[in-house]
Amino acid sequence: MRIMGIDPGIAIVGFGFIDKNGSKLTPVQYGCIQTEAHTPEEERLMHVYEGMVQLIEKYEPQMVAFEKLFFNRNVTTAMSVSQARGVSILAAAQKGLPIAEYTPMQVKQAVVGYGKAEKKQVQEMVRMFLNLQKVPKPDDVADALAVAVCHAHSYVLNSKLNEVLKK
């Protein structure tokens, strides 16, 4: 099963593809889509959308997991990031991919075992789970891989719970 994890943003969209085979997680590709500051927002959104479409077509994930947004201050930034997240979700939805969403606390819980873990702890666990030489940079890339790892650990349980709830 191939999972694409996304850490949404307008300046940097972190992405990570992992394969899950039984309990083994293998990194496939990871990196980021970057947009230039001071570029019109519609151009930045188009760049994010087109980048997502290209990645999905190239690496063919079976599902996409997004980090849910959490903002408590800057409304302008929240709007831009929300729009970038929206075009990313649109790219996945147009390809018919199942979409999952996790809060930062859920990601930390799944990756570290503690919902209030520090960023460095999450990054180190991602490095260990995926047997990477070093923590991916920028942080958005490590965060995207953490979302993919979270989904790899969570989707089986979530699927079974949803089946039970439908009955």
PDB file of N, CA and C in Angstrom, residues 5-66:
ATOM      1  N   GLY A   5       1.701  11.398   2.364  1.00  0.00           N
ATOM      2  CA  GLY A   5       1.448  12.303   3.479  1.00  0.00           C
ATOM      3  C   GLY A   5       1.702  13.728   3.044  1.00  0.00           C
ATOM      4  N   ILE A   6       0.850  14.645   3.501  1.00  0.00           N
ATOM      5  CA  ILE A   6       0.955  16.054   3.111  1.00  0.00           C
ATOM      6  C   ILE A   6       0.932  16.952   4.341  1.00  0.00           C
ATOM      7  N   ASP A   7       1.902  17.856   4.409  1.00  0.00           N
ATOM      8  CA  ASP A   7       1.901  18.957   5.369  1.00  0.00           C
ATOM      9  C   ASP A   7       1.605  20.206   4.548  1.00  0.00           C
ATOM     10  N   PRO A   8       0.350  20.690   4.582  1.00  0.00           N
ATOM     11  CA  PRO A   8      -0.052  21.772   3.683  1.00  0.00           C
ATOM     12  C   PRO A   8       0.587  23.114   4.036  1.00  0.00           C
ATOM     13  N   GLY A   9       0.728  23.933   3.008  1.00  0.00           N
ATOM     14  CA  GLY A   9       1.238  25.286   3.185  1.00  0.00           C
ATOM     15  C   GLY A   9       1.112  26.043   1.885  1.00  0.00           C
ATOM     16  N   ILE A  10       1.338  27.335   1.931  1.00  0.00           N
ATOM     17  CA  ILE A  10       1.319  28.142   0.710  1.00  0.00           C
ATOM     18  C   ILE A  10       2.742  28.387   0.215  1.00  0.00           C
ATOM     19  N   ALA A  11       3.697  28.555   1.114  1.00  0.00           N
ATOM     20  CA  ALA A  11       5.096  28.749   0.723  1.00  0.00           C
ATOM     21  C   ALA A  11       5.779  27.407   0.506  1.00  0.00           C
ATOM     22  N   ILE A  12       5.509  26.460   1.396  1.00  0.00           N
ATOM     23  CA  ILE A  12       6.102  25.123   1.322  1.00  0.00           C
ATOM     24  C   ILE A  12       5.031  24.085   1.618  1.00  0.00           C
ATOM     25  N   VAL A  13       4.849  23.156   0.693  1.00  0.00           N
ATOM     26  CA  VAL A  13       3.982  21.996   0.912  1.00  0.00           C
ATOM     27  C   VAL A  13       4.915  20.795   1.059  1.00  0.00           C
ATOM     28  N   GLY A  14       4.972  20.231   2.252  1.00  0.00           N
ATOM     29  CA  GLY A  14       5.774  19.035   2.446  1.00  0.00           C
ATOM     30  C   GLY A  14       5.014  17.822   1.950  1.00  0.00           C
ATOM     31  N   PHE A  15       5.726  16.903   1.297  1.00  0.00           N
ATOM     32  CA  PHE A  15       5.095  15.655   0.873  1.00  0.00           C
ATOM     33  C   PHE A  15       6.025  14.487   1.176  1.00  0.00           C
ATOM     34  N   GLY A  16       5.423  13.341   1.383  1.00  0.00           N
ATOM     35  CA  GLY A  16       6.191  12.127   1.605  1.00  0.00           C
ATOM     36  C   GLY A  16       5.392  10.921   1.159  1.00  0.00           C
ATOM     37  N   PHE A  17       6.019  10.056   0.396  1.00  0.00           N
ATOM     38  CA  PHE A  17       5.403   8.803  -0.038  1.00  0.00           C
ATOM     39  C   PHE A  17       6.084   7.667   0.697  1.00  0.00           C
ATOM     40  N   ILE A  18       5.277   6.801   1.296  1.00  0.00           N
ATOM     41  CA  ILE A  18       5.817   5.607   1.932  1.00  0.00           C
ATOM     42  C   ILE A  18       5.027   4.395   1.469  1.00  0.00           C
ATOM     43  N   ASP A  19       5.693   3.261   1.446  1.00  0.00           N
ATOM     44  CA  ASP A  19       5.021   1.993   1.179  1.00  0.00           C
ATOM     45  C   ASP A  19       4.887   1.248   2.494  1.00  0.00           C
ATOM     46  N   LYS A  20       3.700   0.682   2.714  1.00  0.00           N
ATOM     47  CA  LYS A  20       3.455  -0.149   3.891  1.00  0.00           C
ATOM     48  C   LYS A  20       3.248  -1.573   3.411  1.00  0.00           C
ATOM     49  N   ASN A  21       4.106  -2.465   3.880  1.00  0.00           N
ATOM     50  CA  ASN A  21       3.996  -3.876   3.544  1.00  0.00           C
ATOM     51  C   ASN A  21       4.021  -4.633   4.863  1.00  0.00           C
ATOM     52  N   GLY A  22       2.851  -5.081   5.327  1.00  0.00           N
ATOM     53  CA  GLY A  22       2.751  -5.658   6.671  1.00  0.00           C
ATOM     54  C   GLY A  22       3.044  -4.568   7.675  1.00  0.00           C
ATOM     55  N   SER A  23       4.006  -4.806   8.547  1.00  0.00           N
ATOM     56  CA  SER A  23       4.367  -3.776   9.517  1.00  0.00           C
ATOM     57  C   SER A  23       5.573  -2.947   9.066  1.00  0.00           C
ATOM     58  N   LYS A  24       6.091  -3.277   7.878  1.00  0.00           N
ATOM     59  CA  LYS A  24       7.281  -2.579   7.372  1.00  0.00           C
ATOM     60  C   LYS A  24       6.887  -1.316   6.614  1.00  0.00           C
ATOM     61  N   LEU A  25       7.559  -0.213   6.947  1.00  0.00           N
ATOM     62  CA  LEU A  25       7.366   1.062   6.259  1.00  0.00           C
ATOM     63  C   LEU A  25       8.637   1.406   5.502  1.00  0.00           C
ATOM     64  N   THR A  26       8.477   1.737   4.216  1.00  0.00           N
ATOM     65  CA  THR A  26       9.626   2.052   3.371  1.00  0.00           C
ATOM     66  C   THR A  26       9.406   3.409   2.706  1.00  0.00           C
ATOM     67  N   PRO A  27      10.374   4.315   2.828  1.00  0.00           N
ATOM     68  CA  PRO A  27      10.231   5.593   2.131  1.00  0.00           C
ATOM     69  C   PRO A  27      10.380   5.391   0.624  1.00  0.00           C
ATOM     70  N   VAL A  28       9.559   6.085  -0.139  1.00  0.00           N
ATOM     71  CA  VAL A  28       9.610   6.005  -1.594  1.00  0.00           C
ATOM     72  C   VAL A  28      10.220   7.299  -2.147  1.00  0.00           C
ATOM     73  N   GLN A  29       9.645   8.427  -1.740  1.00  0.00           N
ATOM     74  CA  GLN A  29      10.122   9.744  -2.165  1.00  0.00           C
ATOM     75  C   GLN A  29       9.578  10.771  -1.188  1.00  0.00           C
ATOM     76  N   TYR A  30      10.311  11.828  -0.994  1.00  0.00           N
ATOM     77  CA  TYR A  30       9.837  12.922  -0.145  1.00  0.00           C
ATOM     78  C   TYR A  30      10.523  14.210  -0.557  1.00  0.00           C
ATOM     79  N   GLY A  31       9.869  15.307  -0.230  1.00  0.00           N
ATOM     80  CA  GLY A  31      10.391  16.615  -0.603  1.00  0.00           C
ATOM     81  C   GLY A  31       9.346  17.671  -0.371  1.00  0.00           C
ATOM     82  N   CYS A  32       9.424  18.743  -1.145  1.00  0.00           N
ATOM     83  CA  CYS A  32       8.440  19.807  -0.967  1.00  0.00           C
ATOM     84  C   CYS A  32       8.169  20.519  -2.281  1.00  0.00           C
ATOM     85  N   ILE A  33       6.998  21.095  -2.338  1.00  0.00           N
ATOM     86  CA  ILE A  33       6.607  22.001  -3.414  1.00  0.00           C
ATOM     87  C   ILE A  33       6.771  23.391  -2.819  1.00  0.00           C
ATOM     88  N   GLN A  34       7.546  24.243  -3.467  1.00  0.00           N
ATOM     89  CA  GLN A  34       7.758  25.588  -2.936  1.00  0.00           C
ATOM     90  C   GLN A  34       7.211  26.622  -3.900  1.00  0.00           C
ATOM     91  N   THR A  35       6.664  27.688  -3.332  1.00  0.00           N
ATOM     92  CA  THR A  35       6.200  28.805  -4.142  1.00  0.00           C
ATOM     93  C   THR A  35       6.973  30.052  -3.722  1.00  0.00           C
ATOM     94  N   GLU A  36       7.123  30.953  -4.660  1.00  0.00           N
ATOM     95  CA  GLU A  36       7.885  32.187  -4.427  1.00  0.00           C
ATOM     96  C   GLU A  36       7.040  33.215  -3.679  1.00  0.00           C
ATOM     97  N   ALA A  37       7.650  33.816  -2.663  1.00  0.00           N
ATOM     98  CA  ALA A  37       7.001  34.923  -1.959  1.00  0.00           C
ATOM     99  C   ALA A  37       6.786  36.069  -2.947  1.00  0.00           C
ATOM    100  N   HIS A  38       5.820  36.880  -2.677  1.00  0.00           N
ATOM    101  CA  HIS A  38       5.493  38.070  -3.488  1.00  0.00           C
ATOM    102  C   HIS A  38       4.983  37.721  -4.884  1.00  0.00           C
ATOM    103  N   THR A  39       4.612  36.457  -5.082  1.00  0.00           N
ATOM    104  CA  THR A  39       3.972  36.021  -6.323  1.00  0.00           C
ATOM    105  C   THR A  39       2.470  36.120  -6.080  1.00  0.00           C
ATOM    106  N   PRO A  40       1.688  36.487  -7.079  1.00  0.00           N
ATOM    107  CA  PRO A  40       0.238  36.535  -6.873  1.00  0.00           C
ATOM    108  C   PRO A  40      -0.286  35.197  -6.331  1.00  0.00           C
ATOM    109  N   GLU A  41      -1.210  35.304  -5.391  1.00  0.00           N
ATOM    110  CA  GLU A  41      -1.699  34.104  -4.714  1.00  0.00           C
ATOM    111  C   GLU A  41      -2.274  33.070  -5.683  1.00  0.00           C
ATOM    112  N   GLU A  42      -2.972  33.527  -6.715  1.00  0.00           N
ATOM    113  CA  GLU A  42      -3.549  32.576  -7.662  1.00  0.00           C
ATOM    114  C   GLU A  42      -2.459  31.773  -8.380  1.00  0.00           C
ATOM    115  N   GLU A  43      -1.316  32.393  -8.648  1.00  0.00           N
ATOM    116  CA  GLU A  43      -0.202  31.666  -9.273  1.00  0.00           C
ATOM    117  C   GLU A  43       0.402  30.649  -8.300  1.00  0.00           C
ATOM    118  N   ARG A  44       0.486  31.043  -7.034  1.00  0.00           N
ATOM    119  CA  ARG A  44       1.022  30.116  -6.023  1.00  0.00           C
ATOM    120  C   ARG A  44       0.095  28.904  -5.885  1.00  0.00           C
ATOM    121  N   LEU A  45      -1.206  29.158  -5.855  1.00  0.00           N
ATOM    122  CA  LEU A  45      -2.169  28.066  -5.735  1.00  0.00           C
ATOM    123  C   LEU A  45      -2.116  27.139  -6.947  1.00  0.00           C
ATOM    124  N   MET A  46      -1.972  27.719  -8.128  1.00  0.00           N
ATOM    125  CA  MET A  46      -1.865  26.911  -9.345  1.00  0.00           C
ATOM    126  C   MET A  46      -0.594  26.051  -9.292  1.00  0.00           C
ATOM    127  N   HIS A  47       0.495  26.621  -8.810  1.00  0.00           N
ATOM    128  CA  HIS A  47       1.759  25.880  -8.699  1.00  0.00           C
ATOM    129  C   HIS A  47       1.606  24.698  -7.729  1.00  0.00           C
ATOM    130  N   VAL A  48       0.939  24.930  -6.589  1.00  0.00           N
ATOM    131  CA  VAL A  48       0.709  23.852  -5.615  1.00  0.00           C
ATOM    132  C   VAL A  48      -0.163  22.767  -6.241  1.00  0.00           C
ATOM    133  N   TYR A  49      -1.246  23.172  -6.876  1.00  0.00           N
ATOM    134  CA  TYR A  49      -2.159  22.210  -7.496  1.00  0.00           C
ATOM    135  C   TYR A  49      -1.442  21.372  -8.554  1.00  0.00           C
ATOM    136  N   GLU A  50      -0.742  22.030  -9.465  1.00  0.00           N
ATOM    137  CA  GLU A  50      -0.054  21.314 -10.542  1.00  0.00           C
ATOM    138  C   GLU A  50       1.043  20.392  -9.985  1.00  0.00           C
ATOM    139  N   GLY A  51       1.732  20.849  -8.949  1.00  0.00           N
ATOM    140  CA  GLY A  51       2.745  20.012  -8.310  1.00  0.00           C
ATOM    141  C   GLY A  51       2.136  18.764  -7.697  1.00  0.00           C
ATOM    142  N   MET A  52       0.998  18.933  -7.038  1.00  0.00           N
ATOM    143  CA  MET A  52       0.305  17.782  -6.442  1.00  0.00           C
ATOM    144  C   MET A  52      -0.132  16.787  -7.520  1.00  0.00           C
ATOM    145  N   VAL A  53      -0.705  17.281  -8.585  1.00  0.00           N
ATOM    146  CA  VAL A  53      -1.160  16.403  -9.668  1.00  0.00           C
ATOM    147  C   VAL A  53       0.023  15.616 -10.228  1.00  0.00           C
ATOM    148  N   GLN A  54       1.145  16.290 -10.480  1.00  0.00           N
ATOM    149  CA  GLN A  54       2.329  15.612 -11.022  1.00  0.00           C
ATOM    150  C   GLN A  54       2.838  14.529 -10.070  1.00  0.00           C
ATOM    151  N   LEU A  55       2.880  14.846  -8.768  1.00  0.00           N
ATOM    152  CA  LEU A  55       3.350  13.863  -7.787  1.00  0.00           C
ATOM    153  C   LEU A  55       2.434  12.647  -7.719  1.00  0.00           C
ATOM    154  N   ILE A  56       1.139  12.899  -7.706  1.00  0.00           N
ATOM    155  CA  ILE A  56       0.168  11.800  -7.639  1.00  0.00           C
ATOM    156  C   ILE A  56       0.285  10.913  -8.882  1.00  0.00           C
ATOM    157  N   GLU A  57       0.418  11.533 -10.041  1.00  0.00           N
ATOM    158  CA  GLU A  57       0.539  10.755 -11.277  1.00  0.00           C
ATOM    159  C   GLU A  57       1.846   9.962 -11.320  1.00  0.00           C
ATOM    160  N   LYS A  58       2.909  10.534 -10.816  1.00  0.00           N
ATOM    161  CA  LYS A  58       4.210   9.862 -10.873  1.00  0.00           C
ATOM    162  C   LYS A  58       4.329   8.719  -9.860  1.00  0.00           C
ATOM    163  N   TYR A  59       3.879   8.946  -8.615  1.00  0.00           N
ATOM    164  CA  TYR A  59       4.112   7.962  -7.545  1.00  0.00           C
ATOM    165  C   TYR A  59       2.903   7.096  -7.217  1.00  0.00           C
ATOM    166  N   GLU A  60       1.753   7.404  -7.773  1.00  0.00           N
ATOM    167  CA  GLU A  60       0.537   6.580  -7.706  1.00  0.00           C
ATOM    168  C   GLU A  60       0.194   6.071  -6.301  1.00  0.00           C
ATOM    169  N   PRO A  61      -0.059   6.981  -5.367  1.00  0.00           N
ATOM    170  CA  PRO A  61      -0.470   6.526  -4.029  1.00  0.00           C
ATOM    171  C   PRO A  61      -1.873   5.921  -4.070  1.00  0.00           C
ATOM    172  N   GLN A  62      -2.160   5.035  -3.099  1.00  0.00           N
ATOM    173  CA  GLN A  62      -3.506   4.490  -2.969  1.00  0.00           C
ATOM    174  C   GLN A  62      -4.370   5.342  -2.049  1.00  0.00           C
ATOM    175  N   MET A  63      -3.715   6.184  -1.249  1.00  0.00           N
ATOM    176  CA  MET A  63      -4.446   7.074  -0.338  1.00  0.00           C
ATOM    177  C   MET A  63      -3.573   8.262   0.016  1.00  0.00           C
ATOM    178  N   VAL A  64      -4.231   9.349   0.436  1.00  0.00           N
ATOM    179  CA  VAL A  64      -3.520  10.580   0.793  1.00  0.00           C
ATOM    180  C   VAL A  64      -3.975  11.009   2.178  1.00  0.00           C
ATOM    181  N   ALA A  65      -3.005  11.316   3.030  1.00  0.00           N
ATOM    182  CA  ALA A  65      -3.292  11.773   4.393  1.00  0.00           C
ATOM    183  C   ALA A  65      -2.782  13.201   4.553  1.00  0.00           C
ATOM    184  N   PHE A  66      -3.630  14.060   5.083  1.00  0.00           N
ATOM    185  CA  PHE A  66      -3.316  15.472   5.287  1.00  0.00           C
ATOM    186  C   PHE A  66      -3.264  15.792   6.771  1.00  0.00           C
TER     187      PHE A  66
END
